[in-house]
PDB file of C-alpha atoms in Angstrom:
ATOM      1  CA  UNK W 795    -109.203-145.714  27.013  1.00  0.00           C
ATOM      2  CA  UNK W 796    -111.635-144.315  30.167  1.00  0.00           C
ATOM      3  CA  UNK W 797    -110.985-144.861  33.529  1.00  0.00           C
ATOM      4  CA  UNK W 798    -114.195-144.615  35.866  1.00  0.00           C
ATOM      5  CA  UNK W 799    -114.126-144.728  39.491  1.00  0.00           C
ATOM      6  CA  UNK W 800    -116.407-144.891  42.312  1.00  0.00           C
ATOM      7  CA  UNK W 801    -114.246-143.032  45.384  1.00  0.00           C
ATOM      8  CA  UNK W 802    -117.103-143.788  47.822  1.00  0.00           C
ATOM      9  CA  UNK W 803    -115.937-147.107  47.622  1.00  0.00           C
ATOM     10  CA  UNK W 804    -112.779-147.283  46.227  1.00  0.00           C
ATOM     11  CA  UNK W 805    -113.317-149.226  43.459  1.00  0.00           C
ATOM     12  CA  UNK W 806    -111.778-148.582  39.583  1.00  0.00           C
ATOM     13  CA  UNK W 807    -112.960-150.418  36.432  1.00  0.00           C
ATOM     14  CA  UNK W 808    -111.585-149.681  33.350  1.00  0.00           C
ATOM     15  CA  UNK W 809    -110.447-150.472  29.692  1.00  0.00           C
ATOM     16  CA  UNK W 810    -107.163-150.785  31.078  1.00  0.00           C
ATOM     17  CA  UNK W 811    -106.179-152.844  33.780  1.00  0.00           C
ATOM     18  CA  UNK W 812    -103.678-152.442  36.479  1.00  0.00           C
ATOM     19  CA  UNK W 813    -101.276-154.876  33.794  1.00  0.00           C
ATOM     20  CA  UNK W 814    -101.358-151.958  31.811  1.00  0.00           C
ATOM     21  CA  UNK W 815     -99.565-149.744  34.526  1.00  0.00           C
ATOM     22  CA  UNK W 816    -102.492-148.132  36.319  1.00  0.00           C
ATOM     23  CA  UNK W 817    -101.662-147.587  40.019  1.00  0.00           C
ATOM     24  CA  UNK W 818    -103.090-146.108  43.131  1.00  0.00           C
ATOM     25  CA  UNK W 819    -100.822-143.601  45.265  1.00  0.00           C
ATOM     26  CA  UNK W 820    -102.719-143.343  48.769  1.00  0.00           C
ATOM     27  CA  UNK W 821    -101.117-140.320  50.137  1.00  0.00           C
ATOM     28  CA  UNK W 822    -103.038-140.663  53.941  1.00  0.00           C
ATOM     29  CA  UNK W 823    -101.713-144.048  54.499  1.00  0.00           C
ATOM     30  CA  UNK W 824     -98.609-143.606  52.467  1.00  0.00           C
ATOM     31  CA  UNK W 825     -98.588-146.840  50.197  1.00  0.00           C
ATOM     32  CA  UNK W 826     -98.996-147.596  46.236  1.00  0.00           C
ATOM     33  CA  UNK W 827    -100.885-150.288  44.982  1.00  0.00           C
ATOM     34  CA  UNK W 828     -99.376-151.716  41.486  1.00  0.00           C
ATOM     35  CA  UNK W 829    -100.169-154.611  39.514  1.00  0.00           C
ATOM     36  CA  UNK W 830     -98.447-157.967  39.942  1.00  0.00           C
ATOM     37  CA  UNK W 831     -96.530-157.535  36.285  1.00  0.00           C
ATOM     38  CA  UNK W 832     -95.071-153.803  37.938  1.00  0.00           C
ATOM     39  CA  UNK W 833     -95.026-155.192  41.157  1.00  0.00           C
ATOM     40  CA  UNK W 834     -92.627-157.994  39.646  1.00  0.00           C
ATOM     41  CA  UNK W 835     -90.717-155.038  37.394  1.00  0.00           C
ATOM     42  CA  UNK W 836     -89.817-153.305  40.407  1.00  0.00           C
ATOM     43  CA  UNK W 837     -88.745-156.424  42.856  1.00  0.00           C
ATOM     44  CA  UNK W 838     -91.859-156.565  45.205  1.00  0.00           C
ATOM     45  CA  UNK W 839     -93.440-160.087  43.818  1.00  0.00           C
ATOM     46  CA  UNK W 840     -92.267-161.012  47.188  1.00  0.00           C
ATOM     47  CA  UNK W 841     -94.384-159.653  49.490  1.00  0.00           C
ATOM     48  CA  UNK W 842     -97.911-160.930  50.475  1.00  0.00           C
ATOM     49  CA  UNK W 843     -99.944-157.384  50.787  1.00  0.00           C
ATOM     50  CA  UNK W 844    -101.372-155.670  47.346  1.00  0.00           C
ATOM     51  CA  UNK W 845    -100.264-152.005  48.771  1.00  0.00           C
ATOM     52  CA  UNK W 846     -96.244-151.956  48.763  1.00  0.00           C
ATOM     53  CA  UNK W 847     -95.002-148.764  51.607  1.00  0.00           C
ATOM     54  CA  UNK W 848     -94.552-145.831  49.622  1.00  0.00           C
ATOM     55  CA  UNK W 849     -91.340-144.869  51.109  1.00  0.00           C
ATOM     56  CA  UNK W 850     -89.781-148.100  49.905  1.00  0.00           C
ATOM     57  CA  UNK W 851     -91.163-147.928  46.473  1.00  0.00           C
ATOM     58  CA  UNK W 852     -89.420-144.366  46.201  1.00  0.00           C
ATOM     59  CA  UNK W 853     -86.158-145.428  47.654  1.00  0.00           C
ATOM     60  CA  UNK W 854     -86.153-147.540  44.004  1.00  0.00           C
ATOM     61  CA  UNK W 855     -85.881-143.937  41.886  1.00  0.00           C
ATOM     62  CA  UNK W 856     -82.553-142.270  41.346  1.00  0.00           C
ATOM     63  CA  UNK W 857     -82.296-140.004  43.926  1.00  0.00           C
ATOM     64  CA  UNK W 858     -82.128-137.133  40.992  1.00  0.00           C
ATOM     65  CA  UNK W 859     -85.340-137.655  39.766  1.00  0.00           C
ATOM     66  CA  UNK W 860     -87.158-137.795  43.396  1.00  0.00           C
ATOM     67  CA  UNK W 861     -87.219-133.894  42.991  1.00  0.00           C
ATOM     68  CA  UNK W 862     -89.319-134.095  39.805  1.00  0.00           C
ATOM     69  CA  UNK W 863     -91.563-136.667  40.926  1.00  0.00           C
ATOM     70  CA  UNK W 864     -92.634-134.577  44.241  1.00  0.00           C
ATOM     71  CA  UNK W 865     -93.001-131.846  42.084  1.00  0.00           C
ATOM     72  CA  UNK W 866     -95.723-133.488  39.877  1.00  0.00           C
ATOM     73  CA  UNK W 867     -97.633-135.389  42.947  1.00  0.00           C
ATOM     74  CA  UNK W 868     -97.656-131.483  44.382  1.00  0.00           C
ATOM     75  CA  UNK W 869     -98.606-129.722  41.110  1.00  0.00           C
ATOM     76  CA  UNK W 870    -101.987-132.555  40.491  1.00  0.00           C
ATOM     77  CA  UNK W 871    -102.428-131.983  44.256  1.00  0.00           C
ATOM     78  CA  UNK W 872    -102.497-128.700  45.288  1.00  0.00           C
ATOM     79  CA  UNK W 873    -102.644-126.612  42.072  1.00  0.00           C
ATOM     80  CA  UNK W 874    -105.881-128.148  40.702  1.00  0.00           C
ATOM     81  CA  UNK W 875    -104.237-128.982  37.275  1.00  0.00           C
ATOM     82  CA  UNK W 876    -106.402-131.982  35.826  1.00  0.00           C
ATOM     83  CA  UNK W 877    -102.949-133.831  35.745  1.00  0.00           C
ATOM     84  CA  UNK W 878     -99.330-134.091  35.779  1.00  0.00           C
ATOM     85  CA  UNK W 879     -96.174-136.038  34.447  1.00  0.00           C
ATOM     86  CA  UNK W 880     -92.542-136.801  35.041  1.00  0.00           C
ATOM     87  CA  UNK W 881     -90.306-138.941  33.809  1.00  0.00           C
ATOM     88  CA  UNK W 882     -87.843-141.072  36.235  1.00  0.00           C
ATOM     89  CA  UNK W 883     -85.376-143.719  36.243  1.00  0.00           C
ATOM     90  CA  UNK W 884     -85.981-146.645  38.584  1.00  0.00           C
ATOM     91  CA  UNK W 885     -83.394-148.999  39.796  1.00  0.00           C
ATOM     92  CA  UNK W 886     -85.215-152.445  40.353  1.00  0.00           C
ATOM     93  CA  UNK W 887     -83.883-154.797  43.060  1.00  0.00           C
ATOM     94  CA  UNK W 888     -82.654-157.200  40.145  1.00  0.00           C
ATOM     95  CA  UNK W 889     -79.920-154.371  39.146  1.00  0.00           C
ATOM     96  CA  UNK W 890     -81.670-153.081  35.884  1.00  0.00           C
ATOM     97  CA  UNK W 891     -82.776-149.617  34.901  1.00  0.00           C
ATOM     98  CA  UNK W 892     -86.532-148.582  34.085  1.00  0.00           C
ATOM     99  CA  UNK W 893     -86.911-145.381  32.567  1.00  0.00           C
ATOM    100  CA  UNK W 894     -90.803-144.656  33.142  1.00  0.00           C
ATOM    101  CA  UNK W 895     -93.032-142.031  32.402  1.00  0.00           C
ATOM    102  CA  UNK W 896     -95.772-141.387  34.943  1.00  0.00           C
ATOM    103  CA  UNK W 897     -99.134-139.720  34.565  1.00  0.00           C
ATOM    104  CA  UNK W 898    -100.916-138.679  37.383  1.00  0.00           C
ATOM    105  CA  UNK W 899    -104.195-137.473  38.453  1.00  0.00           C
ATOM    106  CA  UNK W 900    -105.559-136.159  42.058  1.00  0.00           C
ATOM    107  CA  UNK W 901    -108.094-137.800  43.642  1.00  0.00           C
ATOM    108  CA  UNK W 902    -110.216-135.759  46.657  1.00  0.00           C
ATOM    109  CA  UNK W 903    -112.333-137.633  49.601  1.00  0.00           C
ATOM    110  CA  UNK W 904    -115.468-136.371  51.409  1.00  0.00           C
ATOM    111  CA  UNK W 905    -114.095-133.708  52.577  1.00  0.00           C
ATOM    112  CA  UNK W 906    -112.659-132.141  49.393  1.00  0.00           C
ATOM    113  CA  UNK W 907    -109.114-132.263  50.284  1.00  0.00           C
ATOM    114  CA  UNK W 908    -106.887-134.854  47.748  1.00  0.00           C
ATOM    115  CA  UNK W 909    -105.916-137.941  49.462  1.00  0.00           C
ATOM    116  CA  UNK W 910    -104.801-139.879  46.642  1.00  0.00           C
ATOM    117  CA  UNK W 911    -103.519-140.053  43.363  1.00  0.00           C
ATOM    118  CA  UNK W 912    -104.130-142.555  40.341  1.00  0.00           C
ATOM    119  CA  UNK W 913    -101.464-142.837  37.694  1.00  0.00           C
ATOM    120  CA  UNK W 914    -100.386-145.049  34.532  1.00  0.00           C
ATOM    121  CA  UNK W 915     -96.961-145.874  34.254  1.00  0.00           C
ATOM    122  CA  UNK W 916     -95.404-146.421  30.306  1.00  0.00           C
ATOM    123  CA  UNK W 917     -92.019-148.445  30.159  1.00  0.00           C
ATOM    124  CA  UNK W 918     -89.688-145.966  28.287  1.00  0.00           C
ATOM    125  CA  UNK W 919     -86.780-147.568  28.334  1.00  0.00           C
ATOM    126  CA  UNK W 920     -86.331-148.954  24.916  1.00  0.00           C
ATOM    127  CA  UNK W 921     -87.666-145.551  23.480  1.00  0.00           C
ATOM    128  CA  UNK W 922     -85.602-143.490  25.923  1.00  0.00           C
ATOM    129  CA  UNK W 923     -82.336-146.276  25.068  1.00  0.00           C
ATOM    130  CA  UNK W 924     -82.434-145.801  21.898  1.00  0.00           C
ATOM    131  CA  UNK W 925     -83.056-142.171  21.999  1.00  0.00           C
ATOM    132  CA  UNK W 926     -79.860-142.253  24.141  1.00  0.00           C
ATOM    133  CA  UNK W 927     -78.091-144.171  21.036  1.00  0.00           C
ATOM    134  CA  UNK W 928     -78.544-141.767  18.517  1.00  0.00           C
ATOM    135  CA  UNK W 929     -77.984-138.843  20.106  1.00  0.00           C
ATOM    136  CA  UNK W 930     -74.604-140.287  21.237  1.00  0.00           C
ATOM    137  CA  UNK W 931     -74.290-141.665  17.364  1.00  0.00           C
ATOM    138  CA  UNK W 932     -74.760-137.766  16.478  1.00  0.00           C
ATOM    139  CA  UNK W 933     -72.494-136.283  18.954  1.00  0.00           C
ATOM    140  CA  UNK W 934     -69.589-139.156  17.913  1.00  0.00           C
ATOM    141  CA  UNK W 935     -70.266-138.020  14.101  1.00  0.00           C
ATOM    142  CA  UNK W 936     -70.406-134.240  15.304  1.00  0.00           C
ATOM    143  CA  UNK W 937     -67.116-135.008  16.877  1.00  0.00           C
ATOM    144  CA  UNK W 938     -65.560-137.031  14.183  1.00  0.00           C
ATOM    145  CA  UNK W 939     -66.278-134.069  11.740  1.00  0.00           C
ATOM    146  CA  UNK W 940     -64.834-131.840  14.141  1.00  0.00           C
ATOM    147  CA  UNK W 941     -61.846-133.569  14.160  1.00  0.00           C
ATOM    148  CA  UNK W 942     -61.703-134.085  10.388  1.00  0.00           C
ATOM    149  CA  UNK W 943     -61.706-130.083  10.273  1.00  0.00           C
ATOM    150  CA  UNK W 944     -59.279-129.717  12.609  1.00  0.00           C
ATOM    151  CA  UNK W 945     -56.912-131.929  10.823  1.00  0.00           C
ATOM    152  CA  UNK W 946     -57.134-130.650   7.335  1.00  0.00           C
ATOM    153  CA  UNK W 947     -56.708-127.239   8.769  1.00  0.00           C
ATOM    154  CA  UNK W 948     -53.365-128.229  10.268  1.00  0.00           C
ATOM    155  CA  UNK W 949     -52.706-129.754   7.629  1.00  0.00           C
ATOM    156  CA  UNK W 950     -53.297-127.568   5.029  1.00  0.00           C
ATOM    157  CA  UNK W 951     -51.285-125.264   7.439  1.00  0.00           C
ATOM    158  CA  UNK W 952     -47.816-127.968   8.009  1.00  0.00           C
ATOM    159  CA  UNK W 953     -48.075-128.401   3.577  1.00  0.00           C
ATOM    160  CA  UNK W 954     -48.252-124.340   2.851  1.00  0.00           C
ATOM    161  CA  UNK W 955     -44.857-124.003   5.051  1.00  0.00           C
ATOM    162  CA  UNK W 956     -42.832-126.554   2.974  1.00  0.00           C
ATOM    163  CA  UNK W 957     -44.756-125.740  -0.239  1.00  0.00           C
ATOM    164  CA  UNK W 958     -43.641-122.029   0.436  1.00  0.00           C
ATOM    165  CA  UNK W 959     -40.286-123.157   0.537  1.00  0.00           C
ATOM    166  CA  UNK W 960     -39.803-125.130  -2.313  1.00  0.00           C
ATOM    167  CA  UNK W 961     -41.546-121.860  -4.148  1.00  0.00           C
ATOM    168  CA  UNK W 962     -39.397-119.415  -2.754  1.00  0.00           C
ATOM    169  CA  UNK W 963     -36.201-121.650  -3.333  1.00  0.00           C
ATOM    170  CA  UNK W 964     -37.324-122.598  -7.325  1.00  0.00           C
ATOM    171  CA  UNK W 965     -37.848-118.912  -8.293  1.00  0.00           C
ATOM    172  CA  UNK W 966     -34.318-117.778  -6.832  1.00  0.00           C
ATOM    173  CA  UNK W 967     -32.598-120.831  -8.403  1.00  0.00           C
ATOM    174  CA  UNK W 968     -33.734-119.875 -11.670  1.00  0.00           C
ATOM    175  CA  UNK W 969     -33.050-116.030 -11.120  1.00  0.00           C
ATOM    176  CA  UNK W 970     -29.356-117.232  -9.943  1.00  0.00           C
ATOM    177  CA  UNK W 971     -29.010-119.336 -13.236  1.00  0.00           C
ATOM    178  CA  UNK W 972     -30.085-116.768 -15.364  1.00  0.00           C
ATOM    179  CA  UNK W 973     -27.001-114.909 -14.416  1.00  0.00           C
ATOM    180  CA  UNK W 974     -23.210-115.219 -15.074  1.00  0.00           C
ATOM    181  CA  UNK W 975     -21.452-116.738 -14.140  1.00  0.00           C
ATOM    182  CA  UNK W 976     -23.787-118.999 -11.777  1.00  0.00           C
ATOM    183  CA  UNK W 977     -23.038-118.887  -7.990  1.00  0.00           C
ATOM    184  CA  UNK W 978     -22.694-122.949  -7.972  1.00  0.00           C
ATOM    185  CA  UNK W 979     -22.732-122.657  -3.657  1.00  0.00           C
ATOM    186  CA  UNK W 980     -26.108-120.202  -3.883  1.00  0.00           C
ATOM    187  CA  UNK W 981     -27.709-122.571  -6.493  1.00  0.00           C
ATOM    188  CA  UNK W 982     -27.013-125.617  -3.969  1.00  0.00           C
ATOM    189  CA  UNK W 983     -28.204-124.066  -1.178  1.00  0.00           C
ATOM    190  CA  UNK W 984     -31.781-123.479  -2.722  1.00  0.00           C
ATOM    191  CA  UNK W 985     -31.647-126.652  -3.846  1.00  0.00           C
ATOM    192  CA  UNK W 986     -31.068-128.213  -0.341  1.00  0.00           C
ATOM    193  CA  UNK W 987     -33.978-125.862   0.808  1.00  0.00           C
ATOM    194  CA  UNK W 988     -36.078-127.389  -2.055  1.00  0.00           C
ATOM    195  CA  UNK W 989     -34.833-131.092  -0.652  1.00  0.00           C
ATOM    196  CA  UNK W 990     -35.311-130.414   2.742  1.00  0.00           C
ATOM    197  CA  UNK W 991     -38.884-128.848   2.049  1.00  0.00           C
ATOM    198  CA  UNK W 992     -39.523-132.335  -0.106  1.00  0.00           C
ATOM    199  CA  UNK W 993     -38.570-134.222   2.854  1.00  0.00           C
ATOM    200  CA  UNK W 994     -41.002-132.450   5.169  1.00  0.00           C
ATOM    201  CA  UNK W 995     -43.997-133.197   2.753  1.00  0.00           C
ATOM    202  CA  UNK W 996     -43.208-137.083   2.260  1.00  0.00           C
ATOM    203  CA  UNK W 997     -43.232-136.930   5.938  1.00  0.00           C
ATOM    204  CA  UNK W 998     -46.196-135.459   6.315  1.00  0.00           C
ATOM    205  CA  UNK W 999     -48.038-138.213   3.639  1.00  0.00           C
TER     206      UNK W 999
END
């Protein structure tokens, strides 16, 4: 895919066309030119002009990701890096989300300085969506297993108490019944211990 331009005379042909998400950013007159499919995306098939007021196309991106898209029109501008890109989110005037990645490249008039900037916009959304999805997939299943730990620990923890119990209980009842005469009221306690330590475990099941 090339993109050749003639600046003298502002005029772009290319393998891809502004359908494909090409744009001009026209940083003197402070307007963007878009195709009439983005033009549509973004809620401007309304108006008559080609160039849409740069100010209102902005006022479209959350204002969190204005930072990062100044930041990449100054880096291609004034740092003389053969391009930049940012990702932003883009709330159209119908109420839905883009999520758009934007290259962009400087573009200098007579005089040297850069006046404007030409750029391709790719619809990320579905990617970025379902990028979103699994990651929030992983961090339920992170959190699931998380939880599973947590509960066998406690309960590995609420079974050794009672298990102890019935243990501790058993071997005394069998050294008391080894002796005589047995102590009949030291043989039922340990066995209410034993009953009371059953108890805890069916509750616990």
């Amino acid at each position: 895919e090339i993109l050749t331009c003639d600046w003298s005379s502002d005029v772009c042909s290319s393998d891809l066309t502004l359908e494909d998400g090409v744009f001009e950013w026209d940083i003197e007159q402070e307007t963007v030119v878009f195709s009439s499919t983005w033009r549509r995306l973004f809620g401007f098939d309304d108006q008559t002009q080609s160039a849409i007021s740069a100010t209102a196309w902005r006022a479209g991106i959350l204002s969190e990701d204005i930072k990062g898209l100044d930041a990449a029109l100054q880096a291609c501008l004034t740092n003389n890096l053969p391009s930049s890109a940012v990702q932003v989110r883009y709330s159209t005037a119908y109420g839905s989300l883009l999520k758009l990645e934007i290259h962009l490249v400087a573009v200098k008039n007579a005089y040297g300085l850069p006046s404007k900037a030409v750029g391709i916009i790719h619809d990320r959304t579905e990617e970025m969506d379902l990028e979103l999805s699994i990651r929030e997939e992983l961090n339920e299943e992170s959190l699931l297993s998380s939880r599973k730990s947590q509960f066998v620990s406690y309960l590995s923890h609420e079974i050794r108490t009672p298990m102890t119990v019935i243990g501790s209980a058993k071997a005394l009842l069998e050294s008391s019944l080894q002796k005589e005469p047995v102590n009949m009221e030291s043989a039922l306690h340990y066995i209410d211990q034993i009953g009371g330590a059953l108890r805890s475990l069916r509750a616990l099941v």
